[in-house]
Amino acid sequence: MLAIEALTVGFRRYRGLLAQVDVRALGPLEIGLARGEVLALVGASGAGKSLLAHALFGVLPPNALVSGRMLFDGIALEAQTLPALRGRKMGLVPQSISHLDPLVRCGRQLGWAARRAGRPVDRSGLEAALGWFDLDASVLDAFPHALSGGMARRLMLAMAIIGGPDLVVADEPISGLDADNAALVLGYFRRLADEGRAVLLITHDLVQAIPVSDRVAILRDGHLEGIAPAAAFSGDGSALASPYARALWRAMPENGFGLEPVDA
Amino acid sequence: MLEARDISFAYGRAAPVLSGVSLGVGRGEIVGLSGPSGCGKSTLARLLAGYLTSRSGAVLVDGAAPAKGWSPVQYVHQAAYLSVDPRWRIGAILDEAGPVDEALRNQLGVSRRWFERYPHEISGGELQRVVLLRALGPRTRYLVADEVSAMLDPITQVEVWQALQARAGAGLGILAISHGDALLERVATRRLHLEAGRLLPVSGSATKAIGNAGSPQCGKWPLEPANLPA
Amino acid sequence: MSEAIDLPVASPGPARLGNRVWTLVAALLGLVLIAGIAIGAPMLGSLGIAPDFSARLAEPSLAHWFGTDPFGHDMLARTVHGLNVSLWVGLVAASISVVIATALAIFAATCGRWADAVVAFLVDTAMGLPHLVLLILISFALGGGTTAVIIAVAVTHWPRLTRILRAEILQLRQADFIIAARRMGRSWGHIGFRHILPHLWPQILVGLVLLFPHAILHEAALTFLGFGLEPSRPAIGVLLADSLRYLMAGKWWLGLFPGLCLLMLVLCFDAIGNGLRLLADPRQGQL
């Protein structure tokens, strides 16, 4: 349902007062995502994982340059087509909790998300949406600053999903969540995929993400190191073809928590 | 010793988040603090670091109330982008804390090439390392590290914690707050669990069991995606 | 670990010129025009002030680009004189307003509850009173003239900006990076100048740019009503008031050119203000 073809993202920056240069930050990337699939996207911070999510939703900074194609069910994702898809067919769970409006009660923000998707719901609908992520109704009347980091993250998940999107892109949805809540969120993604939707799961936490994922795309320094089946991430990782993927796997606290040399 | 003595805190007129919590972090110790999300871990961290003032009780640093000037207790949390002035370049941000410790800069993997950039021009994980480097000045005796490696990839996480462990070896006391049981089990010398406003000690074997369970059990969650609009 | 993996700099493309050039060109053009008025007016001397009865009410021509008035004054020279007066009145009044607003906002946001209440009361009072009436009263009480107009405009235009700046400072004081600076042992003085003020500049600049046309227009209005500058001075307000009498007689150039030039002057300030704001913004600045 999602096809990313020869995608590159760069930035136009000033060098000196007047001269500008274009700097490549991501790509070229080729990634396909089918219905019913959870694709985990892992890699070092700064490798461009969030850039990919922002490029898909057309929310890159104004000086960004994008080339290549991104197709959603055959529709090219670009300025003209995105407004009809964003928040309706495609839901984004942003990484930073600063994406919540600090001056608006959480319930209203969740209601807006539903209305933007063309599916306004009443208060009981909002409470039900919070219930999916084990949040109680008192969150509706709270301001974002009163929520803990984990609660805010689950609220953003509810906002992304309340419109019933076919594709969910989640940028670090479980960082800051305790193990129970992380498992809850990941289990929810799995069920979304099993219903025929697709999930792009951007994360650092390989150990938690592997059991719910079908494939794992490894991003390194802005290019795709490879896509491995999730099953290859097990034991000491010797089933992994990429030395970098192996090093990532072995550095997990649950595994070796060690460093090993990776050839560049 | 960084001490919290019987401290309580509530936001506004809401129910208290913490009541009568006491805690001590010694020099050279890494105390791992876990607890469910929303239980007040970050509030406790902010109280210890002087970002919030407790309703009752006291926070003592080496037996004394915190004085003016460089605070011997520094606080680094998950949202690094909030901890830096968005209008300053990385180089200036680091300079504000005094001369940069080159050895530590290399250990944390902070590149000099970032110095000319603004915070939004480097990634969250890179910025987190910048904030850690800034916090670990020579006068810092205690570090309250609230989910500091949650934004980092596994390899960088190992590098950062190796650097922090080396600092602890040199006498830095660290309160490490994390949801990652496996991580705390790796790095902490002692562990505490905060739940319903109370601190409980955690024994090693019990946490090993949690940590090694690892994989989430997907079936049992009370979720009904079928409720979603199709 | 030797050196961190950097944000990949694959292949910097060829250098090119960006929007910044146009921003700078627009701002510089505005600056040149304003400087031209400020320098040009004194150089005109008595041109446009001394009457020349041989060329009364002449239509625009090569000799008199903007035409002449009933006393044979060259309207181009009079407009430049008028703009010069407007420029200084507007600039000085708007600057004083901004200084008052900044000082009151800092006072309200940093000196406790009591100070905040006093400033809030002042702001509400000043905004509650009708603008023009207050202007006329102050100007009249001070006996008219340039100083009176400047003072009247300055003391009536600060409340809105005070509110914006106060809210901004209160929000910044709570910001994590400010608390972090405190915990690094930095004084409030350092934090005020290095952290808070740079965040206020855009608001202050926009405030100045927005206040400027207000100040000029109120100066013109005061003068037009007879409570402002002396009728003998060729201020834009005086020129516009005079032109009304001849508009019905088809002497369109008397009002059109001074009016257009006043608009140009306001736009020049807008271009400069916008340009500075864009360059100061680390995000927009890269475009």
Coordinates of C-alpha atoms in Angstrom, one line a residue, chain A residues 86-260:
Chain A
R86 CA -3.2 13.1 6.5
G87 CA -5.2 12.4 9.6
R88 CA -7.7 10.4 7.6
K89 CA -6.0 7.6 5.7
M90 CA -2.6 8.2 7.3
G91 CA -2.0 8.8 11.0
L92 CA 1.3 10.1 12.4
V93 CA 2.3 9.7 16.0
P94 CA 5.0 12.4 16.5
Q95 CA 8.1 11.8 18.5
S96 CA 8.0 14.9 20.6
I97 CA 5.3 15.6 23.1
S98 CA 5.7 19.3 22.2
H99 CA 3.3 18.5 19.4
L100 CA 0.4 18.8 21.8
D101 CA -1.0 22.3 22.2
P102 CA -0.2 23.3 25.8
L103 CA -3.2 25.7 26.0
V104 CA -6.0 23.3 25.0
R105 CA -7.5 20.6 27.1
C106 CA -6.6 17.1 25.9
G107 CA -10.2 16.2 25.3
R108 CA -10.7 19.0 22.8
Q109 CA -7.4 18.1 21.0
L110 CA -8.6 14.5 20.7
G111 CA -12.0 15.8 19.4
W112 CA -10.3 18.0 16.8
A113 CA -8.3 15.0 15.6
A114 CA -11.5 13.1 15.1
R115 CA -13.2 16.0 13.3
R116 CA -10.2 16.5 11.1
A117 CA -10.6 12.9 10.0
G118 CA -14.2 13.6 9.2
R119 CA -15.5 11.4 12.0
P120 CA -16.6 13.7 14.8
V121 CA -17.3 11.7 18.0
D122 CA -19.1 12.6 21.3
R123 CA -17.6 12.5 24.7
S124 CA -18.3 8.8 25.1
G125 CA -16.4 8.2 21.9
L126 CA -13.5 10.1 23.2
E127 CA -13.5 8.2 26.4
A128 CA -13.5 4.9 24.4
A129 CA -10.6 6.1 22.4
L130 CA -8.6 6.8 25.5
G131 CA -9.6 3.4 26.9
W132 CA -7.8 1.7 24.0
F133 CA -4.6 3.0 25.6
D134 CA -5.5 2.5 29.2
L135 CA -6.1 6.2 29.8
D136 CA -9.1 7.1 32.0
A137 CA -11.7 9.8 31.3
S138 CA -10.0 12.4 33.6
V139 CA -7.4 12.9 30.8
L140 CA -10.1 14.6 28.7
D141 CA -10.3 17.6 31.1
A142 CA -6.5 17.8 31.8
F143 CA -4.1 20.2 30.1
P144 CA -1.1 18.5 28.5
H145 CA 1.4 19.7 31.2
A146 CA -0.5 17.7 33.8
L147 CA 0.2 14.4 31.9
S148 CA 3.3 12.4 32.4
G149 CA 5.4 11.8 29.3
G150 CA 4.0 8.3 28.9
M151 CA 0.4 9.5 29.2
A152 CA 1.0 12.3 26.7
R153 CA 2.5 9.7 24.3
R154 CA -0.5 7.5 24.6
L155 CA -2.8 10.5 24.0
M156 CA -1.0 11.3 20.8
L157 CA -1.5 7.6 19.8
A158 CA -5.2 8.0 20.4
M159 CA -5.2 11.2 18.3
A160 CA -3.4 9.5 15.4
I161 CA -5.7 6.5 15.4
I162 CA -9.1 7.9 16.2
G163 CA -9.7 8.6 12.5
G164 CA -9.3 5.0 11.6
P165 CA -6.2 5.4 9.3
D166 CA -5.1 2.7 6.9
L167 CA -1.4 3.5 7.6
V168 CA 0.0 4.4 11.0
V169 CA 3.4 5.9 11.2
A170 CA 4.6 6.0 14.8
D171 CA 7.9 7.8 15.6
E172 CA 9.3 6.3 18.8
P173 CA 5.9 5.6 20.2
I174 CA 7.2 3.5 23.2
S175 CA 10.1 5.6 24.4
G176 CA 9.2 6.8 27.9
L177 CA 6.6 4.1 28.4
D178 CA 7.0 1.4 31.1
A179 CA 7.2 -2.2 29.9
D180 CA 3.5 -2.9 30.4
N181 CA 2.3 0.2 28.5
A182 CA 4.9 -0.3 25.8
A183 CA 3.7 -3.9 25.3
L184 CA 0.1 -2.6 25.3
V185 CA 0.9 -0.1 22.5
L186 CA 2.9 -2.5 20.5
G187 CA 0.2 -5.2 20.8
Y188 CA -2.3 -2.6 19.6
F189 CA -0.2 -2.0 16.5
R190 CA 0.0 -5.7 15.8
R191 CA -3.8 -5.9 15.9
L192 CA -4.1 -2.9 13.6
A193 CA -1.9 -4.7 11.1
D194 CA -3.8 -8.0 11.5
E195 CA -7.0 -6.1 10.6
G196 CA -5.4 -5.2 7.2
R197 CA -3.9 -1.8 8.0
A198 CA -0.2 -1.1 7.8
V199 CA 2.2 0.2 10.5
L200 CA 5.6 1.8 10.1
L201 CA 7.1 1.6 13.6
I202 CA 10.1 3.8 14.1
T203 CA 12.0 2.8 17.3
H204 CA 15.2 2.2 19.1
D205 CA 13.9 -0.6 21.2
L206 CA 14.6 -3.7 19.1
V207 CA 13.9 -6.2 21.8
Q208 CA 10.3 -4.9 22.4
A209 CA 9.6 -4.2 18.7
I210 CA 10.8 -7.5 17.2
P211 CA 7.9 -9.7 18.5
V212 CA 5.2 -7.5 16.8
S213 CA 7.1 -6.8 13.6
D214 CA 7.2 -8.6 10.4
R215 CA 10.3 -7.0 8.9
V216 CA 12.9 -4.7 10.1
A217 CA 14.5 -1.9 8.0
I218 CA 17.9 -0.8 9.2
L219 CA 18.8 2.8 8.5
R220 CA 22.4 4.0 8.8
D221 CA 23.8 7.4 8.0
G222 CA 20.8 8.2 5.8
H223 CA 20.9 5.1 3.7
L224 CA 19.2 1.8 3.9
E225 CA 21.5 -0.9 5.3
G226 CA 19.0 -3.6 4.5
I227 CA 15.6 -5.1 5.4
A228 CA 15.7 -8.2 7.5
P229 CA 12.9 -10.5 8.6
A230 CA 12.1 -9.9 12.2
A231 CA 12.8 -13.6 13.0
A232 CA 16.5 -13.0 12.2
F233 CA 16.7 -10.9 15.4
S234 CA 17.0 -13.6 17.9
G235 CA 19.7 -15.3 20.0
D236 CA 23.1 -13.7 19.4
G237 CA 21.9 -12.3 16.1
S238 CA 24.1 -14.6 13.9
A239 CA 21.3 -15.0 11.4
L240 CA 21.6 -11.3 10.5
A241 CA 23.4 -10.5 7.3
S242 CA 24.4 -6.9 8.2
P243 CA 27.2 -6.5 10.7
Y244 CA 25.6 -3.2 11.8
A245 CA 22.2 -4.8 12.5
R246 CA 24.1 -7.4 14.5
A247 CA 25.9 -4.8 16.5
L248 CA 22.6 -3.0 17.2
W249 CA 21.0 -6.2 18.4
R250 CA 24.0 -7.2 20.6
A251 CA 24.1 -3.7 22.2
M252 CA 20.6 -4.1 23.7
P253 CA 20.7 -4.2 27.5
E254 CA 18.7 -7.5 27.2
N255 CA 21.5 -9.0 25.1
G256 CA 25.2 -8.2 25.4
F257 CA 25.0 -4.5 26.2
G258 CA 28.4 -4.4 24.5
L259 CA 30.2 -2.6 21.7
E260 CA 31.7 -4.4 18.8

